[in-house]
GROMACS .gro file of C-alpha atoms in nm:
model
  442
    1UNK     CA    1   3.068   0.542   0.254
    2UNK     CA    2   3.007   0.828   0.046
    3UNK     CA    3   2.832   0.829  -0.285
    4UNK     CA    4   2.554   0.602  -0.215
    5UNK     CA    5   2.240   0.896  -0.205
    6UNK     CA    6   1.895   0.684  -0.103
    7UNK     CA    7   1.738   0.540  -0.375
    8UNK     CA    8   1.398   0.694  -0.322
    9UNK     CA    9   1.349   1.080  -0.225
   10UNK     CA   10   1.162   1.177   0.088
   11UNK     CA   11   1.430   1.091   0.325
   12UNK     CA   12   1.490   1.466   0.471
   13UNK     CA   13   1.806   1.663   0.541
   14UNK     CA   14   1.776   1.405   0.935
   15UNK     CA   15   1.782   1.066   0.833
   16UNK     CA   16   1.968   1.105   0.492
   17UNK     CA   17   2.326   1.028   0.553
   18UNK     CA   18   2.192   0.692   0.816
   19UNK     CA   19   2.035   0.601   0.528
   20UNK     CA   20   2.311   0.640   0.255
   21UNK     CA   21   2.545   0.459   0.495
   22UNK     CA   22   2.289   0.181   0.529
   23UNK     CA   23   2.224   0.142   0.150
   24UNK     CA   24   2.652   0.082   0.166
   25UNK     CA   25   2.598  -0.190   0.324
   26UNK     CA   26   2.418  -0.378   0.131
   27UNK     CA   27   2.370  -0.254  -0.225
   28UNK     CA   28   2.091  -0.501  -0.352
   29UNK     CA   29   1.738  -0.354  -0.268
   30UNK     CA   30   1.539  -0.687  -0.269
   31UNK     CA   31   1.726  -0.959  -0.101
   32UNK     CA   32   1.392  -1.253   0.044
   33UNK     CA   33   1.552  -1.424   0.307
   34UNK     CA   34   1.498  -1.438   0.691
   35UNK     CA   35   1.854  -1.485   0.855
   36UNK     CA   36   2.017  -1.160   0.856
   37UNK     CA   37   1.728  -1.003   0.999
   38UNK     CA   38   1.660  -1.293   1.297
   39UNK     CA   39   2.075  -1.287   1.350
   40UNK     CA   40   1.989  -0.889   1.381
   41UNK     CA   41   1.703  -0.884   1.590
   42UNK     CA   42   1.867  -1.111   1.845
   43UNK     CA   43   2.096  -0.865   1.895
   44UNK     CA   44   1.836  -0.623   1.993
   45UNK     CA   45   1.686  -0.805   2.223
   46UNK     CA   46   1.414  -0.959   1.977
   47UNK     CA   47   1.159  -0.682   1.972
   48UNK     CA   48   0.973  -0.851   1.770
   49UNK     CA   49   0.859  -1.073   2.079
   50UNK     CA   50   0.684  -0.807   2.249
   51UNK     CA   51   0.482  -0.600   2.012
   52UNK     CA   52   0.099  -0.555   2.105
   53UNK     CA   53  -0.118  -0.797   1.947
   54UNK     CA   54  -0.064  -0.803   1.532
   55UNK     CA   55  -0.263  -0.797   1.227
   56UNK     CA   56  -0.052  -0.885   0.898
   57UNK     CA   57  -0.138  -0.756   0.610
   58UNK     CA   58  -0.030  -0.903   0.246
   59UNK     CA   59  -0.149  -0.913  -0.063
   60UNK     CA   60  -0.050  -0.779  -0.416
   61UNK     CA   61  -0.338  -0.449  -0.460
   62UNK     CA   62  -0.497  -0.334  -0.137
   63UNK     CA   63  -0.255  -0.393   0.146
   64UNK     CA   64  -0.236  -0.007   0.211
   65UNK     CA   65  -0.566   0.044   0.235
   66UNK     CA   66  -0.685  -0.268   0.462
   67UNK     CA   67  -0.409  -0.144   0.689
   68UNK     CA   68  -0.575   0.219   0.699
   69UNK     CA   69  -0.926   0.091   0.747
   70UNK     CA   70  -0.800  -0.129   1.011
   71UNK     CA   71  -0.610   0.125   1.195
   72UNK     CA   72  -0.936   0.403   1.187
   73UNK     CA   73  -1.162   0.118   1.332
   74UNK     CA   74  -0.958   0.024   1.598
   75UNK     CA   75  -0.855   0.429   1.647
   76UNK     CA   76  -1.283   0.439   1.640
   77UNK     CA   77  -1.263   0.204   1.939
   78UNK     CA   78  -1.020   0.397   2.124
   79UNK     CA   79  -0.731   0.192   2.074
   80UNK     CA   80  -0.410   0.314   2.005
   81UNK     CA   81  -0.220   0.220   1.715
   82UNK     CA   82   0.096   0.111   1.550
   83UNK     CA   83   0.147   0.109   1.178
   84UNK     CA   84   0.408  -0.036   0.915
   85UNK     CA   85   0.372   0.034   0.560
   86UNK     CA   86   0.600   0.046   0.312
   87UNK     CA   87   0.690   0.262   0.048
   88UNK     CA   88   0.650   0.604   0.184
   89UNK     CA   89   0.498   0.899  -0.063
   90UNK     CA   90   0.646   1.169   0.056
   91UNK     CA   91   0.791   1.143   0.403
   92UNK     CA   92   1.021   0.857   0.486
   93UNK     CA   93   0.804   0.911   0.856
   94UNK     CA   94   0.497   0.765   0.692
   95UNK     CA   95   0.613   0.396   0.734
   96UNK     CA   96   0.607   0.372   1.113
   97UNK     CA   97   0.299   0.547   1.297
   98UNK     CA   98   0.307   0.541   1.691
   99UNK     CA   99   0.019   0.509   1.886
  100UNK     CA  100  -0.151   0.763   1.645
  101UNK     CA  101   0.131   0.937   1.518
  102UNK     CA  102   0.349   0.953   1.268
  103UNK     CA  103   0.731   0.839   1.424
  104UNK     CA  104   0.980   1.202   1.457
  105UNK     CA  105   1.294   1.212   1.248
  106UNK     CA  106   1.457   1.208   1.651
  107UNK     CA  107   1.325   0.859   1.720
  108UNK     CA  108   1.388   0.716   1.398
  109UNK     CA  109   1.749   0.818   1.353
  110UNK     CA  110   1.808   0.699   1.700
  111UNK     CA  111   1.636   0.341   1.595
  112UNK     CA  112   1.806   0.319   1.243
  113UNK     CA  113   2.133   0.411   1.462
  114UNK     CA  114   2.098   0.150   1.714
  115UNK     CA  115   2.008  -0.109   1.452
  116UNK     CA  116   2.286   0.010   1.299
  117UNK     CA  117   2.529  -0.008   1.578
  118UNK     CA  118   2.426  -0.388   1.650
  119UNK     CA  119   2.437  -0.426   1.267
  120UNK     CA  120   2.785  -0.424   1.295
  121UNK     CA  121   2.877  -0.361   0.958
  122UNK     CA  122   2.729  -0.705   0.809
  123UNK     CA  123   2.530  -0.724   0.525
  124UNK     CA  124   2.185  -0.615   0.540
  125UNK     CA  125   1.914  -0.482   0.294
  126UNK     CA  126   1.801  -0.115   0.389
  127UNK     CA  127   1.420  -0.244   0.420
  128UNK     CA  128   1.540  -0.535   0.697
  129UNK     CA  129   1.707  -0.240   0.910
  130UNK     CA  130   1.375  -0.015   0.885
  131UNK     CA  131   1.171  -0.310   0.956
  132UNK     CA  132   1.405  -0.362   1.257
  133UNK     CA  133   1.406  -0.024   1.374
  134UNK     CA  134   1.020  -0.028   1.366
  135UNK     CA  135   0.979  -0.327   1.548
  136UNK     CA  136   1.206  -0.121   1.796
  137UNK     CA  137   1.006   0.116   1.838
  138UNK     CA  138   0.697  -0.057   1.848
  139UNK     CA  139   0.796  -0.253   2.102
  140UNK     CA  140   0.911   0.028   2.318
  141UNK     CA  141   0.600   0.253   2.281
  142UNK     CA  142   0.290   0.110   2.416
  143UNK     CA  143   0.007   0.058   2.218
  144UNK     CA  144  -0.329  -0.201   2.187
  145UNK     CA  145  -0.226  -0.288   1.822
  146UNK     CA  146   0.051  -0.346   1.600
  147UNK     CA  147  -0.078  -0.301   1.185
  148UNK     CA  148   0.213  -0.432   0.965
  149UNK     CA  149   0.210  -0.455   0.564
  150UNK     CA  150   0.407  -0.702   0.399
  151UNK     CA  151   0.680  -0.508   0.166
  152UNK     CA  152   0.700  -0.802  -0.076
  153UNK     CA  153   0.506  -1.148  -0.055
  154UNK     CA  154   0.522  -1.290   0.242
  155UNK     CA  155   0.703  -1.601   0.347
  156UNK     CA  156   1.029  -1.456   0.329
  157UNK     CA  157   0.957  -1.133   0.390
  158UNK     CA  158   1.146  -0.916   0.633
  159UNK     CA  159   0.811  -0.827   0.831
  160UNK     CA  160   0.756  -1.236   0.858
  161UNK     CA  161   1.013  -1.265   1.138
  162UNK     CA  162   0.734  -1.204   1.377
  163UNK     CA  163   0.524  -1.455   1.585
  164UNK     CA  164   0.197  -1.593   1.533
  165UNK     CA  165   0.016  -1.263   1.502
  166UNK     CA  166  -0.370  -1.213   1.612
  167UNK     CA  167  -0.492  -1.264   1.272
  168UNK     CA  168  -0.362  -1.224   0.919
  169UNK     CA  169  -0.492  -1.110   0.632
  170UNK     CA  170  -0.427  -1.114   0.275
  171UNK     CA  171  -0.589  -0.897   0.040
  172UNK     CA  172  -0.646  -0.935  -0.357
  173UNK     CA  173  -0.380  -1.134  -0.499
  174UNK     CA  174  -0.267  -1.067  -0.890
  175UNK     CA  175   0.047  -1.092  -1.097
  176UNK     CA  176   0.328  -0.862  -1.008
  177UNK     CA  177   0.752  -0.862  -0.892
  178UNK     CA  178   0.723  -1.225  -1.098
  179UNK     CA  179   1.102  -1.210  -1.108
  180UNK     CA  180   1.068  -1.260  -0.717
  181UNK     CA  181   0.762  -1.444  -0.642
  182UNK     CA  182   0.670  -1.678  -0.953
  183UNK     CA  183   0.528  -1.638  -1.309
  184UNK     CA  184   0.196  -1.778  -1.197
  185UNK     CA  185  -0.078  -1.614  -0.955
  186UNK     CA  186  -0.103  -2.011  -0.815
  187UNK     CA  187   0.263  -1.925  -0.699
  188UNK     CA  188   0.224  -1.570  -0.617
  189UNK     CA  189  -0.047  -1.704  -0.356
  190UNK     CA  190   0.173  -1.936  -0.218
  191UNK     CA  191   0.448  -1.697  -0.103
  192UNK     CA  192   0.171  -1.444  -0.002
  193UNK     CA  193   0.011  -1.773   0.203
  194UNK     CA  194   0.366  -1.778   0.388
  195UNK     CA  195   0.241  -1.522   0.660
  196UNK     CA  196  -0.079  -1.760   0.755
  197UNK     CA  197   0.051  -1.944   1.102
  198UNK     CA  198  -0.032  -2.207   1.289
  199UNK     CA  199  -0.303  -2.076   1.568
  200UNK     CA  200  -0.357  -1.742   1.406
  201UNK     CA  201  -0.702  -1.722   1.215
  202UNK     CA  202  -0.640  -1.574   0.880
  203UNK     CA  203  -0.874  -1.332   0.643
  204UNK     CA  204  -0.913  -1.298   0.298
  205UNK     CA  205  -1.110  -1.099   0.030
  206UNK     CA  206  -1.227  -1.181  -0.332
  207UNK     CA  207  -0.947  -1.438  -0.517
  208UNK     CA  208  -0.945  -1.636  -0.812
  209UNK     CA  209  -1.017  -2.031  -0.765
  210UNK     CA  210  -0.676  -2.106  -0.792
  211UNK     CA  211  -0.530  -1.860  -0.528
  212UNK     CA  212  -0.828  -1.952  -0.295
  213UNK     CA  213  -0.710  -2.289  -0.343
  214UNK     CA  214  -0.362  -2.236  -0.222
  215UNK     CA  215  -0.438  -2.025   0.110
  216UNK     CA  216  -0.726  -2.284   0.221
  217UNK     CA  217  -0.424  -2.541   0.173
  218UNK     CA  218  -0.151  -2.340   0.378
  219UNK     CA  219  -0.429  -2.296   0.643
  220UNK     CA  220  -0.483  -2.699   0.635
  221UNK     CA  221  -0.119  -2.733   0.699
  222UNK     CA  222  -0.125  -2.456   0.949
  223UNK     CA  223  -0.373  -2.595   1.141
  224UNK     CA  224  -0.566  -2.294   1.135
  225UNK     CA  225  -0.862  -2.082   1.005
  226UNK     CA  226  -0.930  -1.910   0.671
  227UNK     CA  227  -1.216  -1.663   0.646
  228UNK     CA  228  -1.269  -1.634   0.298
  229UNK     CA  229  -1.489  -1.351   0.136
  230UNK     CA  230  -1.873  -1.514  -0.033
  231UNK     CA  231  -1.801  -1.830   0.224
  232UNK     CA  232  -1.767  -1.706   0.623
  233UNK     CA  233  -1.798  -1.348   0.516
  234UNK     CA  234  -1.967  -1.132   0.237
  235UNK     CA  235  -1.976  -0.733   0.226
  236UNK     CA  236  -2.208  -0.549  -0.079
  237UNK     CA  237  -2.368  -0.255  -0.172
  238UNK     CA  238  -2.754  -0.228  -0.248
  239UNK     CA  239  -3.003   0.083  -0.250
  240UNK     CA  240  -2.984   0.050   0.153
  241UNK     CA  241  -2.586   0.124   0.134
  242UNK     CA  242  -2.279  -0.059   0.227
  243UNK     CA  243  -2.385  -0.423   0.441
  244UNK     CA  244  -2.076  -0.656   0.622
  245UNK     CA  245  -2.218  -0.988   0.729
  246UNK     CA  246  -2.035  -1.273   0.923
  247UNK     CA  247  -2.118  -1.587   1.009
  248UNK     CA  248  -2.195  -1.391   1.348
  249UNK     CA  249  -2.375  -1.069   1.257
  250UNK     CA  250  -2.496  -0.861   0.975
  251UNK     CA  251  -2.389  -0.482   0.974
  252UNK     CA  252  -2.569  -0.238   0.740
  253UNK     CA  253  -2.313   0.073   0.709
  254UNK     CA  254  -2.254   0.419   0.538
  255UNK     CA  255  -1.978   0.397   0.270
  256UNK     CA  256  -1.653   0.469   0.316
  257UNK     CA  257  -1.619   0.822   0.254
  258UNK     CA  258  -1.255   0.910   0.166
  259UNK     CA  259  -1.166   0.575  -0.004
  260UNK     CA  260  -1.372   0.609  -0.297
  261UNK     CA  261  -1.400   0.264  -0.577
  262UNK     CA  262  -1.595  -0.057  -0.528
  263UNK     CA  263  -1.249  -0.266  -0.455
  264UNK     CA  264  -1.248  -0.093  -0.120
  265UNK     CA  265  -1.543  -0.283  -0.040
  266UNK     CA  266  -1.332  -0.519  -0.030
  267UNK     CA  267  -1.094  -0.417   0.169
  268UNK     CA  268  -1.291  -0.238   0.446
  269UNK     CA  269  -1.385  -0.590   0.434
  270UNK     CA  270  -1.128  -0.772   0.505
  271UNK     CA  271  -1.020  -0.530   0.753
  272UNK     CA  272  -1.339  -0.594   0.972
  273UNK     CA  273  -1.346  -0.956   0.916
  274UNK     CA  274  -0.947  -0.953   1.068
  275UNK     CA  275  -1.048  -0.766   1.316
  276UNK     CA  276  -1.315  -0.991   1.407
  277UNK     CA  277  -1.078  -1.290   1.365
  278UNK     CA  278  -0.800  -1.147   1.624
  279UNK     CA  279  -1.150  -1.110   1.845
  280UNK     CA  280  -1.195  -0.722   1.857
  281UNK     CA  281  -1.568  -0.722   1.774
  282UNK     CA  282  -1.723  -0.378   1.818
  283UNK     CA  283  -2.041  -0.260   1.735
  284UNK     CA  284  -2.192  -0.115   1.407
  285UNK     CA  285  -2.134   0.249   1.501
  286UNK     CA  286  -1.737   0.167   1.609
  287UNK     CA  287  -1.708  -0.024   1.278
  288UNK     CA  288  -1.933   0.310   1.078
  289UNK     CA  289  -1.731   0.584   1.241
  290UNK     CA  290  -1.361   0.355   1.142
  291UNK     CA  291  -1.520   0.328   0.813
  292UNK     CA  292  -1.607   0.700   0.739
  293UNK     CA  293  -1.258   0.815   0.885
  294UNK     CA  294  -1.041   0.617   0.694
  295UNK     CA  295  -0.757   0.789   0.424
  296UNK     CA  296  -0.508   0.653   0.218
  297UNK     CA  297  -0.335   0.897  -0.015
  298UNK     CA  298  -0.317   0.817  -0.358
  299UNK     CA  299  -0.570   0.560  -0.441
  300UNK     CA  300  -0.809   0.731  -0.597
  301UNK     CA  301  -0.758   1.061  -0.437
  302UNK     CA  302  -0.867   1.375  -0.563
  303UNK     CA  303  -0.664   1.672  -0.553
  304UNK     CA  304  -0.753   2.017  -0.529
  305UNK     CA  305  -0.489   2.342  -0.569
  306UNK     CA  306  -0.190   2.301  -0.719
  307UNK     CA  307  -0.161   2.072  -1.048
  308UNK     CA  308  -0.532   2.097  -1.003
  309UNK     CA  309  -0.526   2.472  -1.105
  310UNK     CA  310  -0.395   2.366  -1.480
  311UNK     CA  311  -0.747   2.262  -1.536
  312UNK     CA  312  -1.055   2.409  -1.604
  313UNK     CA  313  -1.283   2.457  -1.285
  314UNK     CA  314  -1.537   2.197  -1.372
  315UNK     CA  315  -1.279   1.937  -1.439
  316UNK     CA  316  -1.218   1.658  -1.175
  317UNK     CA  317  -0.830   1.567  -1.109
  318UNK     CA  318  -0.766   1.284  -0.931
  319UNK     CA  319  -0.438   1.060  -0.823
  320UNK     CA  320  -0.420   0.690  -0.743
  321UNK     CA  321  -0.104   0.437  -0.696
  322UNK     CA  322  -0.181   0.142  -0.882
  323UNK     CA  323   0.101   0.025  -1.094
  324UNK     CA  324   0.026  -0.390  -1.172
  325UNK     CA  325  -0.201  -0.541  -1.383
  326UNK     CA  326  -0.466  -0.615  -1.118
  327UNK     CA  327  -0.475  -0.226  -1.072
  328UNK     CA  328  -0.556  -0.211  -1.376
  329UNK     CA  329  -0.845  -0.430  -1.360
  330UNK     CA  330  -1.013  -0.260  -1.014
  331UNK     CA  331  -0.917   0.107  -1.183
  332UNK     CA  332  -1.112  -0.011  -1.542
  333UNK     CA  333  -1.360  -0.106  -1.360
  334UNK     CA  334  -1.417   0.239  -1.148
  335UNK     CA  335  -1.379   0.407  -1.478
  336UNK     CA  336  -1.622   0.220  -1.642
  337UNK     CA  337  -1.906   0.242  -1.388
  338UNK     CA  338  -1.831   0.552  -1.197
  339UNK     CA  339  -1.683   0.756  -1.425
  340UNK     CA  340  -1.877   0.686  -1.814
  341UNK     CA  341  -2.081   1.014  -1.727
  342UNK     CA  342  -1.786   1.246  -1.865
  343UNK     CA  343  -1.444   1.174  -2.059
  344UNK     CA  344  -1.139   1.016  -1.884
  345UNK     CA  345  -0.768   1.230  -1.992
  346UNK     CA  346  -0.505   0.944  -1.864
  347UNK     CA  347  -0.149   1.057  -1.737
  348UNK     CA  348   0.073   0.763  -1.681
  349UNK     CA  349   0.402   0.730  -1.511
  350UNK     CA  350   0.534   0.403  -1.465
  351UNK     CA  351   0.901   0.234  -1.259
  352UNK     CA  352   1.091   0.002  -1.467
  353UNK     CA  353   1.053  -0.262  -1.374
  354UNK     CA  354   0.639  -0.310  -1.407
  355UNK     CA  355   0.408  -0.431  -1.633
  356UNK     CA  356   0.330  -0.117  -1.819
  357UNK     CA  357   0.116  -0.349  -2.087
  358UNK     CA  358  -0.063  -0.544  -1.875
  359UNK     CA  359  -0.163  -0.219  -1.657
  360UNK     CA  360  -0.233  -0.017  -1.937
  361UNK     CA  361  -0.500  -0.265  -2.127
  362UNK     CA  362  -0.819  -0.263  -1.940
  363UNK     CA  363  -0.735   0.131  -1.902
  364UNK     CA  364  -0.735   0.220  -2.268
  365UNK     CA  365  -1.057   0.176  -2.428
  366UNK     CA  366  -1.196   0.380  -2.105
  367UNK     CA  367  -0.968   0.646  -2.196
  368UNK     CA  368  -1.042   0.987  -2.386
  369UNK     CA  369  -0.665   1.016  -2.444
  370UNK     CA  370  -0.338   0.882  -2.273
  371UNK     CA  371  -0.010   1.058  -2.149
  372UNK     CA  372   0.322   0.930  -2.074
  373UNK     CA  373   0.474   1.075  -1.798
  374UNK     CA  374   0.821   1.054  -1.597
  375UNK     CA  375   0.866   1.303  -1.314
  376UNK     CA  376   1.249   1.445  -1.286
  377UNK     CA  377   1.295   1.320  -0.937
  378UNK     CA  378   1.069   0.960  -0.973
  379UNK     CA  379   1.231   0.660  -0.838
  380UNK     CA  380   1.359   0.426  -1.139
  381UNK     CA  381   1.100   0.613  -1.370
  382UNK     CA  382   1.057   0.379  -1.689
  383UNK     CA  383   1.146   0.600  -2.023
  384UNK     CA  384   0.819   0.804  -2.163
  385UNK     CA  385   0.903   0.609  -2.500
  386UNK     CA  386   0.874   0.239  -2.314
  387UNK     CA  387   0.546   0.360  -2.194
  388UNK     CA  388   0.414   0.483  -2.562
  389UNK     CA  389   0.506   0.115  -2.635
  390UNK     CA  390   0.335  -0.011  -2.405
  391UNK     CA  391   0.014   0.115  -2.502
  392UNK     CA  392   0.057   0.019  -2.847
  393UNK     CA  393   0.135   0.353  -2.976
  394UNK     CA  394  -0.208   0.466  -2.806
  395UNK     CA  395  -0.010   0.699  -2.576
  396UNK     CA  396   0.111   1.014  -2.660
  397UNK     CA  397   0.460   1.182  -2.483
  398UNK     CA  398   0.379   1.400  -2.217
  399UNK     CA  399   0.660   1.515  -2.048
  400UNK     CA  400   0.618   1.607  -1.633
  401UNK     CA  401   0.329   1.598  -1.512
  402UNK     CA  402   0.262   1.922  -1.512
  403UNK     CA  403   0.378   1.976  -1.894
  404UNK     CA  404   0.110   1.692  -1.986
  405UNK     CA  405  -0.183   1.887  -1.808
  406UNK     CA  406  -0.064   2.185  -1.991
  407UNK     CA  407  -0.103   1.987  -2.345
  408UNK     CA  408  -0.468   1.795  -2.250
  409UNK     CA  409  -0.738   1.914  -2.503
  410UNK     CA  410  -0.980   2.176  -2.276
  411UNK     CA  411  -1.236   2.290  -2.552
  412UNK     CA  412  -1.425   1.992  -2.472
  413UNK     CA  413  -1.665   1.905  -2.205
  414UNK     CA  414  -1.590   1.879  -1.859
  415UNK     CA  415  -1.370   1.636  -1.824
  416UNK     CA  416  -1.197   1.380  -1.553
  417UNK     CA  417  -0.796   1.343  -1.547
  418UNK     CA  418  -0.655   1.023  -1.360
  419UNK     CA  419  -0.254   1.008  -1.280
  420UNK     CA  420  -0.160   0.649  -1.256
  421UNK     CA  421   0.060   0.411  -1.312
  422UNK     CA  422   0.301   0.414  -1.007
  423UNK     CA  423   0.366   0.526  -0.623
  424UNK     CA  424   0.673   0.708  -0.683
  425UNK     CA  425   0.480   0.911  -0.924
  426UNK     CA  426   0.254   0.998  -0.687
  427UNK     CA  427   0.469   1.093  -0.425
  428UNK     CA  428   0.618   1.352  -0.644
  429UNK     CA  429   0.296   1.458  -0.731
  430UNK     CA  430   0.167   1.475  -0.353
  431UNK     CA  431   0.543   1.708  -0.327
  432UNK     CA  432   0.385   1.940  -0.553
  433UNK     CA  433   0.033   1.930  -0.402
  434UNK     CA  434  -0.035   2.271  -0.247
  435UNK     CA  435  -0.305   2.190   0.011
  436UNK     CA  436  -0.155   2.066   0.316
  437UNK     CA  437  -0.336   1.773   0.360
  438UNK     CA  438  -0.232   1.616   0.036
  439UNK     CA  439   0.115   1.566   0.178
  440UNK     CA  440   0.100   1.351   0.474
  441UNK     CA  441  -0.134   1.024   0.571
  442UNK     CA  442  -0.386   1.216   0.837
   0.00000   0.00000   0.00000
């Protein structure tokens, strides 16, 4: 079983050997189907049927942030919450949160080992194994709520083996993973809509008209409701603050403090609407406390110390894991609306399979300069020349992130620097961060 190192960093010495063995079982990293995992879960005694109420979250962008808001609000109300997300940024343990804390190496090792034993060498993907291990832990440890993020797509994603959730939530859908999900927004929406199940209310945020039509049709087929932003609930910002309203209540709330960006209004609104659809109807002060405490690394996260020390004192260094066309549009809107007061320099590193040209297209008009980078440990990093080509020659080779920061022209006015393009790049940047709070989710 030697010679199959984990394809992503962050597993640590305690978990690397078992994850290496798992990769040897099924080298195909992505294989969308449910049969293998359903067989495995049967052998494990169906832990997916013994979970607390589940909020299941799919979408192209905003899944992690919506999960963070959902968890934070529920915890502000005193609930113990399990959370399953992917990928991890720094430590593998970030993927599995057990009743308010990250799973320990020992817990993960024991669960993965049990899954490997029951699987007995049958073909399986690593994500399926991790999902089975998470469900095994979720079923064994009491909690009041489980927040489960889809890995890829929805219909055939490993997480979709769960029975009817308390609520399904679908965040912003755009073109990504086209080789697996389809070439059109409607096709991708059809895959995401696969998490909508009979008897489980569904919620969605702002969507293109063709996407919303697909989601509404899926809800009708399932005989359930779809609470859509703009029709069934609203979220907005005005001079009085942040406001949420649905057909039952109206909240005037403070803006989330740790997750900047207007696109987070949609994610926070989806979280509130999903919780309410699931039957969790808390007063305004609970909602506000949860929104104010929500944190999710590498989503417009300002960095201090470490790499930020390579910039002048009056400059700002920011990090975002956005990596697809929809994320490019959302970031560009933020740059134009909130960051127009000073120059913005972009440091871009991407994964090989991503559409770099479409991600960069909306961002380039807002950039004072663009540097293309690839960190030595970055998983499946796109070559720097490919990023330069995707920018139409606008970007310049930057080397590593640290080298790019050194190369920035610093004789002009104070500026902001945004590192973006890949969650894997974000993980490498956070590994270099000196501030402990930047190294893992709160």
